[in-house]
Short mmCIF file of C-alpha atoms in Angstrom, two decimals:
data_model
loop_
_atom_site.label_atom_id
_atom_site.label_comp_id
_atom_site.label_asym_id
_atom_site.label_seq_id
_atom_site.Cartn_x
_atom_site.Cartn_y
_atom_site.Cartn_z
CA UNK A 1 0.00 0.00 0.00
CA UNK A 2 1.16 3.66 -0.74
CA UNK A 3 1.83 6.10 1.70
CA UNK A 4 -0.71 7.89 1.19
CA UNK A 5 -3.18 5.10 1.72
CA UNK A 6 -1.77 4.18 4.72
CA UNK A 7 -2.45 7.59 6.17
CA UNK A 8 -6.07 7.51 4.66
CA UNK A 9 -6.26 4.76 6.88
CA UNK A 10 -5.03 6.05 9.90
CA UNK A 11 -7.07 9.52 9.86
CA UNK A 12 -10.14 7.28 9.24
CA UNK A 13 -9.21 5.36 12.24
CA UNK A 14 -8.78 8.62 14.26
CA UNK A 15 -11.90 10.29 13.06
CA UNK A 16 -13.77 6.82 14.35
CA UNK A 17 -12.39 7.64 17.71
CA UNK A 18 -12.60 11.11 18.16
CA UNK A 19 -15.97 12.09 16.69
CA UNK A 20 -17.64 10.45 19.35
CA UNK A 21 -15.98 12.95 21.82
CA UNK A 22 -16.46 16.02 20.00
CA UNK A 23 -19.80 15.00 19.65
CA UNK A 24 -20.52 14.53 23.70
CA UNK A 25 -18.52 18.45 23.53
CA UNK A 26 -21.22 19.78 21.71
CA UNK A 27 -24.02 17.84 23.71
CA UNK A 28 -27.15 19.19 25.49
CA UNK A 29 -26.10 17.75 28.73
CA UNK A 30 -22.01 18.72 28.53
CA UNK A 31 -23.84 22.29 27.64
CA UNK A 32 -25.79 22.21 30.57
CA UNK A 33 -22.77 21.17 32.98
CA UNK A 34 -20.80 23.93 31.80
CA UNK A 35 -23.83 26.58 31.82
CA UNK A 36 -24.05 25.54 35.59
CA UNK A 37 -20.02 25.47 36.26
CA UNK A 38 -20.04 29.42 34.89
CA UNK A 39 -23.23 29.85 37.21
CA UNK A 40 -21.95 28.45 40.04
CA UNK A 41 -18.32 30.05 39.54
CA UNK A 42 -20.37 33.66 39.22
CA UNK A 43 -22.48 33.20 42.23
CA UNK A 44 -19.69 32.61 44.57
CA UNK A 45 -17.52 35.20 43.30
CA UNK A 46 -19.99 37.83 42.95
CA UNK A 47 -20.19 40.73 45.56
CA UNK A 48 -23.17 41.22 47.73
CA UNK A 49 -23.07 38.66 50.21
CA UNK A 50 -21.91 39.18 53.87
CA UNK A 51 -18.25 39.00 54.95
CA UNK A 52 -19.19 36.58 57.33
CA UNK A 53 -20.20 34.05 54.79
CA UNK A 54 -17.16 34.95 52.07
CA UNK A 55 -15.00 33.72 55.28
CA UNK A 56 -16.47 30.26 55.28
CA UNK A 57 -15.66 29.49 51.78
CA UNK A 58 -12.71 28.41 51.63
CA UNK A 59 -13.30 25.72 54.32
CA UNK A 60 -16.75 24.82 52.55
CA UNK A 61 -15.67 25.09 48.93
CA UNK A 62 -18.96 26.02 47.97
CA UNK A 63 -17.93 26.42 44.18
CA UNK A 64 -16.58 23.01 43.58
CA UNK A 65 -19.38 21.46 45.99
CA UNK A 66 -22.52 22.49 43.78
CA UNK A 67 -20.49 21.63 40.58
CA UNK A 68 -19.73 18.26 42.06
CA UNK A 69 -23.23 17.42 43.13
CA UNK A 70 -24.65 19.48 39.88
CA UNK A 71 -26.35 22.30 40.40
CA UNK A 72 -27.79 23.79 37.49
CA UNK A 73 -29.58 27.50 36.37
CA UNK A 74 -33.48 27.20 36.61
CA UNK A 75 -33.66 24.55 39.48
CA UNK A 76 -35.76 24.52 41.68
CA UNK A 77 -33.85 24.35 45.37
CA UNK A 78 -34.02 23.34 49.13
CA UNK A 79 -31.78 24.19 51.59
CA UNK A 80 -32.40 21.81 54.37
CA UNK A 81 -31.89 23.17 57.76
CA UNK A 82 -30.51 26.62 56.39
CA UNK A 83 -28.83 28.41 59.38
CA UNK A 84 -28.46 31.90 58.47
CA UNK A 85 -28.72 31.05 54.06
CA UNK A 86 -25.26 30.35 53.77
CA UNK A 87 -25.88 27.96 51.33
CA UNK A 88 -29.84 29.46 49.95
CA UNK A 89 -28.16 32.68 49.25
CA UNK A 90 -25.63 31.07 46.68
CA UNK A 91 -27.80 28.71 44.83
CA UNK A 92 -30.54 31.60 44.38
CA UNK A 93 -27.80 32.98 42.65
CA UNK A 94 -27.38 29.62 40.40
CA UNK A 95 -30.82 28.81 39.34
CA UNK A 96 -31.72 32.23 38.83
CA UNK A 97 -34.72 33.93 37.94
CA UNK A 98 -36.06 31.35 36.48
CA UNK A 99 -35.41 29.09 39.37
CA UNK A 100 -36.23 29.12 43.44
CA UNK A 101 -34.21 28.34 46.40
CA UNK A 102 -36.70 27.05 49.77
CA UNK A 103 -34.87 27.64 52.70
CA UNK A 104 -36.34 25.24 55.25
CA UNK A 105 -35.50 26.51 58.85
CA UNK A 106 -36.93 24.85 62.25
CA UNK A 107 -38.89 26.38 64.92
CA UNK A 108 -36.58 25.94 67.33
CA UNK A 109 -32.98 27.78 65.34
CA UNK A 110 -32.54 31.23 64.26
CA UNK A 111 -35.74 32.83 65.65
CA UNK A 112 -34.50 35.65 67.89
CA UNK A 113 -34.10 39.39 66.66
CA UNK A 114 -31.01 38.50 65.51
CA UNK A 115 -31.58 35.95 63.40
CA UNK A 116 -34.57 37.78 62.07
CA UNK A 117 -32.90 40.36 61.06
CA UNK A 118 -30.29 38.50 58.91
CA UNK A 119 -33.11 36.67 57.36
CA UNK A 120 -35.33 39.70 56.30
CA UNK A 121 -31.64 41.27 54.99
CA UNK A 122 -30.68 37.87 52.68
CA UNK A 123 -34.41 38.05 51.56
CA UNK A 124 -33.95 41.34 50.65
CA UNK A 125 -31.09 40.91 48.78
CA UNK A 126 -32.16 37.38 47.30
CA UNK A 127 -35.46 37.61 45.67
CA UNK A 128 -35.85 34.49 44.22
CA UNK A 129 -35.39 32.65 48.24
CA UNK A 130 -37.81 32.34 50.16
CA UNK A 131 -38.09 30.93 54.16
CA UNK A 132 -40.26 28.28 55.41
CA UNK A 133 -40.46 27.66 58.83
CA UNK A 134 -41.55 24.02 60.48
CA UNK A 135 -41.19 22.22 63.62
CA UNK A 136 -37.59 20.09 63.91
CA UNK A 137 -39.15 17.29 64.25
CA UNK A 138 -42.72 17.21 61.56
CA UNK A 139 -40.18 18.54 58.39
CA UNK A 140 -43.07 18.31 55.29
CA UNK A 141 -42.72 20.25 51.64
CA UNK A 142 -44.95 19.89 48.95
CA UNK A 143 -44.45 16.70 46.68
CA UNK A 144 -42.47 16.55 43.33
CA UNK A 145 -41.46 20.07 44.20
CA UNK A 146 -37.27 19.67 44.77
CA UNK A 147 -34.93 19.63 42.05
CA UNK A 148 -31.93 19.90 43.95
CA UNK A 149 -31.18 20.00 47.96
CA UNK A 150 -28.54 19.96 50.17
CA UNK A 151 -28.09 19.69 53.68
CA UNK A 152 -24.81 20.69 55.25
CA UNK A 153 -23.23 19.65 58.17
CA UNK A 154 -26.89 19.05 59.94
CA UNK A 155 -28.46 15.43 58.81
CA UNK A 156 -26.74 14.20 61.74
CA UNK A 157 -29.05 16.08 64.02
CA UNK A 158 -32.00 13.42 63.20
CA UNK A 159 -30.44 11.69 65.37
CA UNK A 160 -30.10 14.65 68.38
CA UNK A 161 -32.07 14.96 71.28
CA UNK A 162 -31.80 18.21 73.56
CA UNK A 163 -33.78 19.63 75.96
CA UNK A 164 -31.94 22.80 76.01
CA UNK A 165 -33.40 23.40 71.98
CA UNK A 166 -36.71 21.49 72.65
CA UNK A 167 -35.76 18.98 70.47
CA UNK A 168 -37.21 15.64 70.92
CA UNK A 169 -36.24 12.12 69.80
CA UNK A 170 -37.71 11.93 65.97
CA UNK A 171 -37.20 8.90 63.72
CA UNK A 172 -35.04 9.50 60.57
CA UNK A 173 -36.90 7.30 58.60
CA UNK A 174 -39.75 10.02 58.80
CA UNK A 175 -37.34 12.67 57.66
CA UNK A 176 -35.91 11.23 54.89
CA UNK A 177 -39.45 9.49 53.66
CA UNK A 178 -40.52 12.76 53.69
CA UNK A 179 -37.80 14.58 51.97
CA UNK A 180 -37.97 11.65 49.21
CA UNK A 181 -41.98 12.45 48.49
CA UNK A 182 -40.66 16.40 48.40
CA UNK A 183 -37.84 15.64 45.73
CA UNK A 184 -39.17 15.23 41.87
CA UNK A 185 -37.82 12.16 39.67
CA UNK A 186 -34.52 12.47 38.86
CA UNK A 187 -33.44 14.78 41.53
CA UNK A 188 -30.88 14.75 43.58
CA UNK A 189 -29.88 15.68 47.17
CA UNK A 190 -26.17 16.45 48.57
CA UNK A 191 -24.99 15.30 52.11
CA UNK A 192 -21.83 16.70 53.99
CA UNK A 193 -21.48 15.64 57.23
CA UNK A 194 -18.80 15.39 59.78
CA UNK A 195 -17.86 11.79 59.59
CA UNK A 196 -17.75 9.51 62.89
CA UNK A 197 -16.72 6.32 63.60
CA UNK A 198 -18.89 3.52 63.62
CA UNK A 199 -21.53 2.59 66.68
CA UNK A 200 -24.09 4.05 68.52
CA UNK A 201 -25.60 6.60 66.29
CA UNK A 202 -27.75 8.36 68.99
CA UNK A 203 -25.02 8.49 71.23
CA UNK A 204 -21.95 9.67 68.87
CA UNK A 205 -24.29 12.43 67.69
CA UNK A 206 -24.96 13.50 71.50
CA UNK A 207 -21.92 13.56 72.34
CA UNK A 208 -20.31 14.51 69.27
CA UNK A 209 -22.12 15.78 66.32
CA UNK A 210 -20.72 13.41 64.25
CA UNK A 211 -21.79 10.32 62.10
CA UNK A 212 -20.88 7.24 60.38
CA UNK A 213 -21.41 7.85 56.81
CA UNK A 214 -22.98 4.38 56.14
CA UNK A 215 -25.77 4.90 58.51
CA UNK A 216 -26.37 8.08 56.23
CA UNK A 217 -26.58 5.99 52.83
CA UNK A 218 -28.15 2.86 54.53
CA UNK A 219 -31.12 5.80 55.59
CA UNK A 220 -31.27 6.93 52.36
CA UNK A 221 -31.23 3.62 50.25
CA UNK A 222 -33.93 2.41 52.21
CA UNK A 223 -36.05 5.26 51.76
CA UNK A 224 -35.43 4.63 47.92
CA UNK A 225 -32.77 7.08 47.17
CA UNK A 226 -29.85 5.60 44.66
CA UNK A 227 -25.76 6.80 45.86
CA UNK A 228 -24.73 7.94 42.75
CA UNK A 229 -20.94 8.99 43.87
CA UNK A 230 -18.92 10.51 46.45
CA UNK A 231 -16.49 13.20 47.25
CA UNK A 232 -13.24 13.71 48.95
CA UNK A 233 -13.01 17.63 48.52
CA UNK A 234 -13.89 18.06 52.31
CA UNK A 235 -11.67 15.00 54.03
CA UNK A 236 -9.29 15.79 56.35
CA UNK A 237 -7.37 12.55 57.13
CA UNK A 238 -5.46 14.26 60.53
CA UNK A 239 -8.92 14.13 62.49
CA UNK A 240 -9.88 11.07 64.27
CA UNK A 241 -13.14 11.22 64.18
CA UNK A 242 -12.86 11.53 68.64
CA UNK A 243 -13.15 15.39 69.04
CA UNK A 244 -16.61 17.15 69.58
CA UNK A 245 -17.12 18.91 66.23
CA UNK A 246 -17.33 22.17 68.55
CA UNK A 247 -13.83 21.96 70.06
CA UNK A 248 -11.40 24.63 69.10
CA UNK A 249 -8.79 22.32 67.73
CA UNK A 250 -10.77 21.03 65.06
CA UNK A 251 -14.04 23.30 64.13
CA UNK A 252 -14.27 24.36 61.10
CA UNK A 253 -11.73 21.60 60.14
CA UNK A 254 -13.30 18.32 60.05
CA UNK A 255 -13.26 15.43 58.43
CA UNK A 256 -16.58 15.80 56.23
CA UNK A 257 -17.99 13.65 53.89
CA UNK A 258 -19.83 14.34 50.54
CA UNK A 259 -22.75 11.82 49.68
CA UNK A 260 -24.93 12.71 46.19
CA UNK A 261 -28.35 10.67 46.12
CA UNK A 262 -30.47 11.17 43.81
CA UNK A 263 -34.21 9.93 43.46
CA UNK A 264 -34.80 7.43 40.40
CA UNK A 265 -36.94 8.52 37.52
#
C-alpha cells in the first residue's frame, strides 16, 4: 500500500475515535454542565453577600461542591436546615430567575431578633429565596417540588435529642421518607457531614455531632434514594473522628464527607 493510503487509513481510524468525543462536547447535557459550572463560579464570586459568609468558603468550597453534586440555572432548590442562608443565598444565585431556592428553617434555630434580622436582609437581597419555617421534628414540603437540595453539616441532628433546643427524639426514617416524596424524579440531594466512627448513632451524635457515613446511605437507600458517587473535597485525614465537632482544635476543620443521592426517575 502507498503512503498515502496508509495515512487515509489512519485519519479514518482517528476520526472513528474522536468524533464520538467532539460529539458529547457539543451535547445538550455537557452544555448544561458547563452553563451551571459558569453559574456556580459567578455566584460565589460575585459581591453582595456578607463577609461573614465569604470567610467560610474556603473551608466549605462552595464552588466546587454544587459543581460536584450538579447544580444547574433554573432549578428549583431546598436548603435543608438553612442556618443563616449560607448555602440558599448562593444557589438563588445559580438557578436564577427562572429558578427558586426554599430555605427550610426549624422552629426551634434562628428565631431571635437577631436571626430575624439576617433573614429579612438575605431576603432582601435574594429575591428568588424564600423561608419556610416548620417544627424540627414534623419537616413536610410539597411533593415533586425539589430539584436539587442539600443539607450541610446538619443530617446528623435526626439523630439529636436536647432539651436545652426542645428537640425531641424523631425517627429519621420520617425525615428522609418525607424529603424523598418532596424531591421530583430524577433529583438529587447532597450530604456533607462530619464523619464519625462507627456505633451508637444516637449516642456519637450527642456527644459529638458526628456520624458514620454508612448509617447516612443505609437511611437513604432504604427510603429509595440511589448513591450515585462521592467526594473527597472536604476529608481531612489528621482528624480522628474523637473530638466534639465544637472543640477549638478542630471546628471548622473536620473530616466531612460528601454523599450525592439522587431519586430514580
Amino acid at each position: 500500500a502507498s503512503d498515502s493510503h496508509i495515512e487515509e487509513s489512519v485519519m479514518r481510524k482517528l476520526s472513528a475515535l474522536l468524533l464520538p468525543a467532539a460529539l458529547l462536547s457539543l451535547s445538550p447535557v455537557a452544555g448544561q454542565a458547563s452553563e451551571g459550572a459558569s453559574a456556580i463560579a459567578s455566584a460565589v464570586s460575585a459581591p453582595g453577600r456578607p463577609a461573614e459568609a465569604v470567610t467560610l468558603d474556603a473551608s466549605r468550597k462552595p464552588a466546587a461542591i454544587l459543581s460536584f453534586l450538579g447544580l444547574k440555572p433554573g432549578m428549583h432548590a431546598a436548603d435543608l436546615v438553612s442556618g443563616t442562608g449560607y448555602w440558599a443565598e448562593i444557589m438563588a444565585r445559580v438557578v436564577g430567575a427562572k429558578g427558586h431556592v426554599v430555605a427550610y428553617e426549624p422552629d426551634q434555630f434562628y428565631n431571635d431578633s437577631e436571626g430575624t434580622a439576617t433573614w429579612n436582609a438575605l431576603l432582601s437581597r435574594e429575591k428568588n429565596v424564600s423561608l419556610t419555617r416548620y417544627p424540627f421534628e414534623k419537616f413536610t414540603a410539597p411533593a415533586a417540588s425539589i430539584d436539587f437540595a442539600i443539607s450541610n453539616l446538619n443530617y446528623h441532628d435526626q439523630y439529636w435529642e436536647s432539651a436545652k433546643y426542645k428537640i425531641a427524639r424523631s425517627e429519621p426514617a420520617d425525615y428522609v421518607s418525607a424529603l424523598y416524596a418532596a424531591m421530583k424524579p430524577d433529583g438529587i440531594v447532597g450530604i456533607i457531614d462530619h464523619a464519625g466512627l462507627p456505633g451508637n448513632t444516637r449516642e456519637i451524635v450527642n456527644k459529638l455531632h458526628r456520624i458514620d457515613p454508612a448509617v447516612v446511605k443505609a437511611d437513604f437507600e432504604k427510603a429509595g434514594f440511589v448513591l450515585e458517587a462521592t467526594s473527597d473535597l472536604l476529608r481531612n485525614p489528621d482528624d480522628d473522628h474523637s473530638k466534639l465537632v465544637f472543640d477549638p482544635s478542630i471546628r471548622g476543620k473536620t473530616d466531612r464527607f460528601v454523599l450525592k443521592f439522587r431519586k430514580p426517575k
